[in-house]
Short mmCIF file of C-alpha atoms in Angstrom, two decimals:
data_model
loop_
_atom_site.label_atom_id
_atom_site.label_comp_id
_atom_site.label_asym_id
_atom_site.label_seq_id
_atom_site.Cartn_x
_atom_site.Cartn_y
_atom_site.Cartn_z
CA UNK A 5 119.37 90.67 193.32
CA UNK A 6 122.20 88.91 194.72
CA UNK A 7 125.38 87.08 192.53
CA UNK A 8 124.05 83.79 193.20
CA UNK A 9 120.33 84.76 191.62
CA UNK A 10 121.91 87.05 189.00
CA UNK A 11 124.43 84.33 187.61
CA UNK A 12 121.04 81.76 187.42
CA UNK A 13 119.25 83.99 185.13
CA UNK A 14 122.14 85.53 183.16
CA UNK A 15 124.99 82.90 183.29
CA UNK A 16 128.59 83.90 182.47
CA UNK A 17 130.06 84.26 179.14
CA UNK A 18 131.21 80.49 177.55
CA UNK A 19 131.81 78.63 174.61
CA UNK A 20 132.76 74.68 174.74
CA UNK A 21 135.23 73.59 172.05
CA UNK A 22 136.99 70.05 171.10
CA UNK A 23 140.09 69.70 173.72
CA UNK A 24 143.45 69.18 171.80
CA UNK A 25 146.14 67.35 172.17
CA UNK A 26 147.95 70.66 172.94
CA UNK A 27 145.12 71.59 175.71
CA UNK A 28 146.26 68.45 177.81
CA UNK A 29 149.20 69.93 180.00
CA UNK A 30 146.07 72.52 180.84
CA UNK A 31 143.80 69.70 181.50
CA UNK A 32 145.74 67.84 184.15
CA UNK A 33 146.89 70.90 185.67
CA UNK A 34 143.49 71.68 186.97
CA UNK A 35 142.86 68.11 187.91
CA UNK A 36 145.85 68.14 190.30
CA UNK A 37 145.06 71.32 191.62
CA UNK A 38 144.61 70.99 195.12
CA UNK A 39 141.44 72.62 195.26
CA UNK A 40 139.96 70.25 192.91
CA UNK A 41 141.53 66.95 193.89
CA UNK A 42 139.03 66.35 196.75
CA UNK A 43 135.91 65.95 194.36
CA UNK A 44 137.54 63.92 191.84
CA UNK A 45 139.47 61.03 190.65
CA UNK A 46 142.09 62.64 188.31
CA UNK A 47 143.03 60.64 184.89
CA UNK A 48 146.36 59.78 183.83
CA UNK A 49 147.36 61.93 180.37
CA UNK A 50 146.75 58.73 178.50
CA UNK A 51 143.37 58.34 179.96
CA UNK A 52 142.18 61.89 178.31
CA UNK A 53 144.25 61.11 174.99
CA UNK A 54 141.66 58.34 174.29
CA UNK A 55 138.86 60.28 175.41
CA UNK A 56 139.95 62.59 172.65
CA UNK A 57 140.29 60.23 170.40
CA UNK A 58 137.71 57.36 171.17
CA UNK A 59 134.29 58.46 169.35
CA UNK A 60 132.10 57.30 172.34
CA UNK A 61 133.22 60.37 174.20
CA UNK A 62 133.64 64.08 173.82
CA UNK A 63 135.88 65.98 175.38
CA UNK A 64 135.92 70.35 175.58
CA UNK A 65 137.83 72.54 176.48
CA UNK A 66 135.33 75.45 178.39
CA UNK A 67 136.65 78.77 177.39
CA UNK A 68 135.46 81.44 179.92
CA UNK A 69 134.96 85.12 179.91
CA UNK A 70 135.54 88.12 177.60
CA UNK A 71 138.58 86.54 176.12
CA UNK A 72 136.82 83.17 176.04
CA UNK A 73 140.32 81.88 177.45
CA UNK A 74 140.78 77.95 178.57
CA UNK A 75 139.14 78.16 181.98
CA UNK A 76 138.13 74.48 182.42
CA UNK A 77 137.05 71.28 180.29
CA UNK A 78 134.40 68.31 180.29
CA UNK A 79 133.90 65.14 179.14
CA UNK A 80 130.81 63.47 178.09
CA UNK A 81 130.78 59.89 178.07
CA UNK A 82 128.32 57.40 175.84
CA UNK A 83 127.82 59.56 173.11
CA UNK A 84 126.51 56.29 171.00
CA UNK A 85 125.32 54.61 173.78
CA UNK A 86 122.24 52.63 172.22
CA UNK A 87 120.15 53.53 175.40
CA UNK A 88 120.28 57.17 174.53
CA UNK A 89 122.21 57.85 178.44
CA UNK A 90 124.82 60.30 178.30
CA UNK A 91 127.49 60.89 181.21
CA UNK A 92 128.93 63.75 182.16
CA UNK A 93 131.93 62.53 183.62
CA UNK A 94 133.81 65.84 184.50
CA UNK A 95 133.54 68.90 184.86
CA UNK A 96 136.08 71.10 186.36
CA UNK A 97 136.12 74.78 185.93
CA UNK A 98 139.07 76.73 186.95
CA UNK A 99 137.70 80.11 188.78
CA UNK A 100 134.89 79.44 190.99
CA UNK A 101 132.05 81.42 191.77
CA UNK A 102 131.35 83.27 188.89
CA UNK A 103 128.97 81.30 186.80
CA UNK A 104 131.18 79.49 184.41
CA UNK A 105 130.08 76.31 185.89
CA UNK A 106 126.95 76.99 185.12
CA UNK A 107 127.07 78.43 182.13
CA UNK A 108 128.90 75.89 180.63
CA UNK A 109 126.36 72.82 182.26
CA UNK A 110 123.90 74.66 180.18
CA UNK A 111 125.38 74.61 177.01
CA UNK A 112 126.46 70.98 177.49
CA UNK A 113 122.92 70.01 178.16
CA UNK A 114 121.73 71.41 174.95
CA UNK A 115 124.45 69.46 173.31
CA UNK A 116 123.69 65.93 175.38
CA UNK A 117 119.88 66.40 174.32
CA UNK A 118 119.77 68.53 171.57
CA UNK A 119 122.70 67.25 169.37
CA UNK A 120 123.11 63.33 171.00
CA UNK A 121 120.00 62.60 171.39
CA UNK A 122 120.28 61.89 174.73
CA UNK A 123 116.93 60.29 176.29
CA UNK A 124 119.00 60.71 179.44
CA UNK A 125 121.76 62.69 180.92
CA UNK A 126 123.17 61.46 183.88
CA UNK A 127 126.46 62.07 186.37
CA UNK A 128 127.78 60.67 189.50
CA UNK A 129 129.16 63.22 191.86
CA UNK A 130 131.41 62.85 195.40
CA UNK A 131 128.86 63.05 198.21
CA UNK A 132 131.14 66.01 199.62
CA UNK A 133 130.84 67.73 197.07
CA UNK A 134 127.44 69.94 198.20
CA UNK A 135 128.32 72.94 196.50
CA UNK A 136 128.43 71.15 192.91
CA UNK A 137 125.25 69.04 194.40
CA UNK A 138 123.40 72.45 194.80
CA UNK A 139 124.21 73.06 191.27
CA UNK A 140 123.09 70.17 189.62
CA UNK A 141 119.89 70.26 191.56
CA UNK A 142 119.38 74.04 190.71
CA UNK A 143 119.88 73.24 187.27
CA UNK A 144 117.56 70.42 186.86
CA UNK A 145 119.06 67.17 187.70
CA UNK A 146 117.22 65.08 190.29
CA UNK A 147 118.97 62.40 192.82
CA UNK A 148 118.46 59.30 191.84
CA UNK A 149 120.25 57.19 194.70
CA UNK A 150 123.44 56.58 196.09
CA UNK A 151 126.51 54.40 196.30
CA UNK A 152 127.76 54.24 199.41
CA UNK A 153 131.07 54.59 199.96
CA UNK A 154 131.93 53.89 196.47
CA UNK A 155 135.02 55.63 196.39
CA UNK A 156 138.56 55.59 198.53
CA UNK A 157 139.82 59.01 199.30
CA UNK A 158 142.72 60.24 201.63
CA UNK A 159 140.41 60.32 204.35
CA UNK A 160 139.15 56.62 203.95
CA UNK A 161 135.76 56.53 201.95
CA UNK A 162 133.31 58.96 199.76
CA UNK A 163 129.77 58.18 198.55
CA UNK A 164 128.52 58.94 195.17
CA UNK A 165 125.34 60.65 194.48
CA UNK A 166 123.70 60.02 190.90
CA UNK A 167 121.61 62.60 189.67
CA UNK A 168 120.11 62.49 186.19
CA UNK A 169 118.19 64.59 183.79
CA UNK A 170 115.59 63.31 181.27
CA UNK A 171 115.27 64.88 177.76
CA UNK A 172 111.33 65.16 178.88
CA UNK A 173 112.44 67.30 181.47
CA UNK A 174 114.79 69.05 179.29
CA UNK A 175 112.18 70.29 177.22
CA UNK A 176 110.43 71.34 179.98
CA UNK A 177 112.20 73.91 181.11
CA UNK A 178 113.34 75.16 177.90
CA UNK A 179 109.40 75.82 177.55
CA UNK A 180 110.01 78.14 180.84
CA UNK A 181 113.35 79.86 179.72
CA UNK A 182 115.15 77.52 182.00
CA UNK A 183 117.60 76.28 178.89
CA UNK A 184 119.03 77.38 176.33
CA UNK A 185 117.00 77.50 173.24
CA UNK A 186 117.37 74.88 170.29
#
Protein backbone atom coordinates (compact mmCIF):
# COMPACT_ATOMS: atom_id res chain seq x y z
CA UNK A 1 0.00 0.00 0.00
CA UNK A 2 1.41 3.25 -0.76
CA UNK A 3 1.50 6.64 1.85
CA UNK A 4 -1.13 8.25 -0.04
CA UNK A 5 -3.69 5.00 0.39
CA UNK A 6 -2.32 4.23 3.87
CA UNK A 7 -2.88 7.88 5.30
CA UNK A 8 -6.81 7.55 3.69
CA UNK A 9 -7.60 4.61 5.72
CA UNK A 10 -5.54 5.29 8.87
CA UNK A 11 -5.18 9.15 9.05
CA UNK A 12 -2.51 10.75 11.26
CA UNK A 13 -2.69 11.32 14.87
CA UNK A 14 -4.89 14.85 15.75
CA UNK A 15 -6.86 16.52 18.16
CA UNK A 16 -8.59 20.12 17.37
CA UNK A 17 -8.73 22.46 20.38
CA UNK A 18 -10.12 26.23 20.94
CA UNK A 19 -7.16 28.66 19.52
CA UNK A 20 -6.04 31.19 22.26
CA UNK A 21 -5.20 34.36 22.37
CA UNK A 22 -1.63 33.10 23.11
CA UNK A 23 -1.80 30.65 19.88
CA UNK A 24 -2.09 33.83 17.57
CA UNK A 25 1.71 34.75 16.94
CA UNK A 26 1.55 30.77 15.77
CA UNK A 27 -1.43 31.41 13.71
CA UNK A 28 -0.16 34.19 11.49
CA UNK A 29 3.12 32.71 11.26
CA UNK A 30 1.87 29.93 9.13
CA UNK A 31 -0.35 32.23 7.18
CA UNK A 32 2.66 34.28 6.02
CA UNK A 33 4.64 31.42 5.35
CA UNK A 34 5.60 31.51 1.94
CA UNK A 35 4.53 28.19 1.15
CA UNK A 36 1.11 28.90 2.19
CA UNK A 37 0.54 32.45 1.01
CA UNK A 38 -0.31 31.36 -2.58
CA UNK A 39 -3.64 29.50 -1.56
CA UNK A 40 -4.85 32.00 0.76
CA UNK A 41 -5.82 35.39 1.77
CA UNK A 42 -4.06 35.83 5.18
CA UNK A 43 -6.08 37.82 8.10
CA UNK A 44 -4.82 40.62 9.97
CA UNK A 45 -4.28 39.54 13.98
CA UNK A 46 -7.44 41.46 14.67
CA UNK A 47 -9.32 39.58 12.12
CA UNK A 48 -8.63 36.07 14.10
CA UNK A 49 -9.11 37.88 17.62
CA UNK A 50 -12.84 38.23 16.69
CA UNK A 51 -13.06 34.96 15.21
CA UNK A 52 -12.06 33.84 18.66
CA UNK A 53 -14.22 35.75 20.23
CA UNK A 54 -17.39 36.22 17.94
CA UNK A 55 -19.77 33.07 18.72
CA UNK A 56 -20.71 32.60 14.98
CA UNK A 57 -17.29 31.12 14.43
CA UNK A 58 -14.89 28.60 15.85
CA UNK A 59 -11.58 28.72 15.66
CA UNK A 60 -8.77 25.48 16.59
CA UNK A 61 -5.78 25.14 16.96
CA UNK A 62 -4.88 21.38 15.11
CA UNK A 63 -2.37 19.73 17.30
CA UNK A 64 -0.48 17.04 15.27
CA UNK A 65 1.44 13.95 16.03
CA UNK A 66 2.71 11.99 19.07
CA UNK A 67 3.16 15.13 21.04
CA UNK A 68 -0.12 16.49 19.69
CA UNK A 69 2.03 19.83 19.26
CA UNK A 70 0.39 23.12 17.42
CA UNK A 71 0.84 22.01 13.82
CA UNK A 72 -1.91 24.12 12.16
CA UNK A 73 -5.48 25.71 12.93
CA UNK A 74 -9.09 26.18 11.29
CA UNK A 75 -11.84 28.18 11.37
CA UNK A 76 -15.38 27.35 10.87
CA UNK A 77 -17.61 30.01 9.98
CA UNK A 78 -21.72 30.17 10.55
CA UNK A 79 -21.86 28.11 13.40
CA UNK A 80 -25.63 29.61 14.06
CA UNK A 81 -26.29 30.19 10.71
CA UNK A 82 -30.22 29.58 10.60
CA UNK A 83 -29.75 27.64 7.24
CA UNK A 84 -27.79 24.97 8.98
CA UNK A 85 -24.44 25.88 6.25
CA UNK A 86 -21.25 25.78 7.87
CA UNK A 87 -17.88 27.21 6.27
CA UNK A 88 -14.77 26.05 6.62
CA UNK A 89 -12.89 29.01 6.00
CA UNK A 90 -9.24 27.81 6.65
CA UNK A 91 -7.39 25.35 7.00
CA UNK A 92 -3.71 25.45 7.04
CA UNK A 93 -1.60 22.70 8.38
CA UNK A 94 1.99 23.23 8.93
CA UNK A 95 3.91 19.86 7.65
CA UNK A 96 2.54 18.59 4.53
CA UNK A 97 2.18 15.26 3.35
CA UNK A 98 1.64 13.30 6.20
CA UNK A 99 -2.04 13.11 6.81
CA UNK A 100 -2.66 15.84 9.26
CA UNK A 101 -4.73 17.55 6.76
CA UNK A 102 -6.73 14.95 6.57
CA UNK A 103 -7.02 13.83 9.68
CA UNK A 104 -7.98 16.89 11.03
CA UNK A 105 -10.88 17.57 7.92
CA UNK A 106 -12.27 14.48 9.45
CA UNK A 107 -12.63 15.37 12.80
CA UNK A 108 -13.93 18.82 11.83
CA UNK A 109 -16.62 17.24 9.79
CA UNK A 110 -17.90 15.28 12.64
CA UNK A 111 -17.96 18.47 14.56
CA UNK A 112 -19.77 20.70 11.55
CA UNK A 113 -22.48 17.78 11.34
CA UNK A 114 -22.40 16.01 14.34
CA UNK A 115 -22.13 18.82 17.00
CA UNK A 116 -23.58 22.09 14.68
CA UNK A 117 -25.95 20.59 13.09
CA UNK A 118 -24.81 21.45 9.98
CA UNK A 119 -27.38 20.49 7.03
CA UNK A 120 -24.42 21.66 4.98
CA UNK A 121 -20.75 22.06 5.06
CA UNK A 122 -19.31 24.03 2.54
CA UNK A 123 -15.69 25.85 1.54
CA UNK A 124 -14.36 27.89 -1.21
CA UNK A 125 -10.88 26.99 -2.25
CA UNK A 126 -8.13 28.89 -4.79
CA UNK A 127 -8.54 27.15 -8.15
CA UNK A 128 -4.60 26.50 -7.93
CA UNK A 129 -4.82 24.92 -5.29
CA UNK A 130 -5.27 21.06 -6.90
CA UNK A 131 -3.54 19.33 -4.31
CA UNK A 132 -6.07 20.60 -1.47
CA UNK A 133 -8.88 20.13 -4.41
CA UNK A 134 -7.85 16.38 -4.54
CA UNK A 135 -8.42 16.31 -0.91
CA UNK A 136 -11.63 17.67 -0.52
CA UNK A 137 -12.90 15.56 -3.34
CA UNK A 138 -11.28 12.37 -1.79
CA UNK A 139 -12.88 13.16 1.30
CA UNK A 140 -16.33 13.73 0.19
CA UNK A 141 -16.97 17.19 -0.89
CA UNK A 142 -18.41 17.63 -4.37
CA UNK A 143 -17.81 20.89 -6.76
CA UNK A 144 -20.47 22.84 -6.81
CA UNK A 145 -19.37 25.71 -9.34
CA UNK A 146 -17.03 28.34 -9.67
CA UNK A 147 -16.22 32.01 -9.38
CA UNK A 148 -14.18 33.08 -11.83
CA UNK A 149 -11.52 35.03 -11.12
CA UNK A 150 -12.82 35.98 -7.84
CA UNK A 151 -9.72 36.72 -6.29
CA UNK A 152 -6.48 39.17 -7.05
CA UNK A 153 -3.22 37.48 -6.46
CA UNK A 154 0.45 38.57 -7.30
CA UNK A 155 0.09 37.08 -10.52
CA UNK A 156 -3.19 39.00 -11.52
CA UNK A 157 -6.35 36.75 -10.86
CA UNK A 158 -7.42 33.23 -9.09
CA UNK A 159 -10.77 31.42 -9.37
CA UNK A 160 -12.56 29.89 -6.54
CA UNK A 161 -13.93 26.49 -6.56
CA UNK A 162 -16.91 25.72 -4.02
CA UNK A 163 -17.24 22.37 -2.95
CA UNK A 164 -19.76 21.32 -0.33
CA UNK A 165 -20.77 18.38 1.73
CA UNK A 166 -24.34 17.53 2.82
CA UNK A 167 -25.07 16.00 6.29
CA UNK A 168 -27.07 13.24 4.01
CA UNK A 169 -23.93 12.47 2.57
CA UNK A 170 -22.19 12.62 5.79
CA UNK A 171 -24.04 9.89 7.09
CA UNK A 172 -23.42 8.06 4.26
CA UNK A 173 -20.19 7.34 4.47
CA UNK A 174 -20.00 7.03 8.08
CA UNK A 175 -22.38 3.92 7.24
CA UNK A 176 -19.17 2.72 5.04
CA UNK A 177 -16.35 3.59 7.61
CA UNK A 178 -15.62 6.62 5.57
CA UNK A 179 -16.04 9.05 8.90
CA UNK A 180 -15.48 9.08 11.98
CA UNK A 181 -18.06 7.52 14.13
CA UNK A 182 -20.64 9.61 16.28
Amino acid sequence: MNAAAASHRNPARVRLRPTMQSDLDFVLTLERDPANLPYITPWEKIQHEAAIRFPDFRHFIIETGPGLDAGGFLILIGCRNPHLSIELKRMVVREKHQGYGRAALRVVKKIAFDDLGAHRFWLDIKKRNALAQQLYRSEGFVQEGELRQAVKVQDGFDSLVVMSMLQEEFVQRRGCALELQA
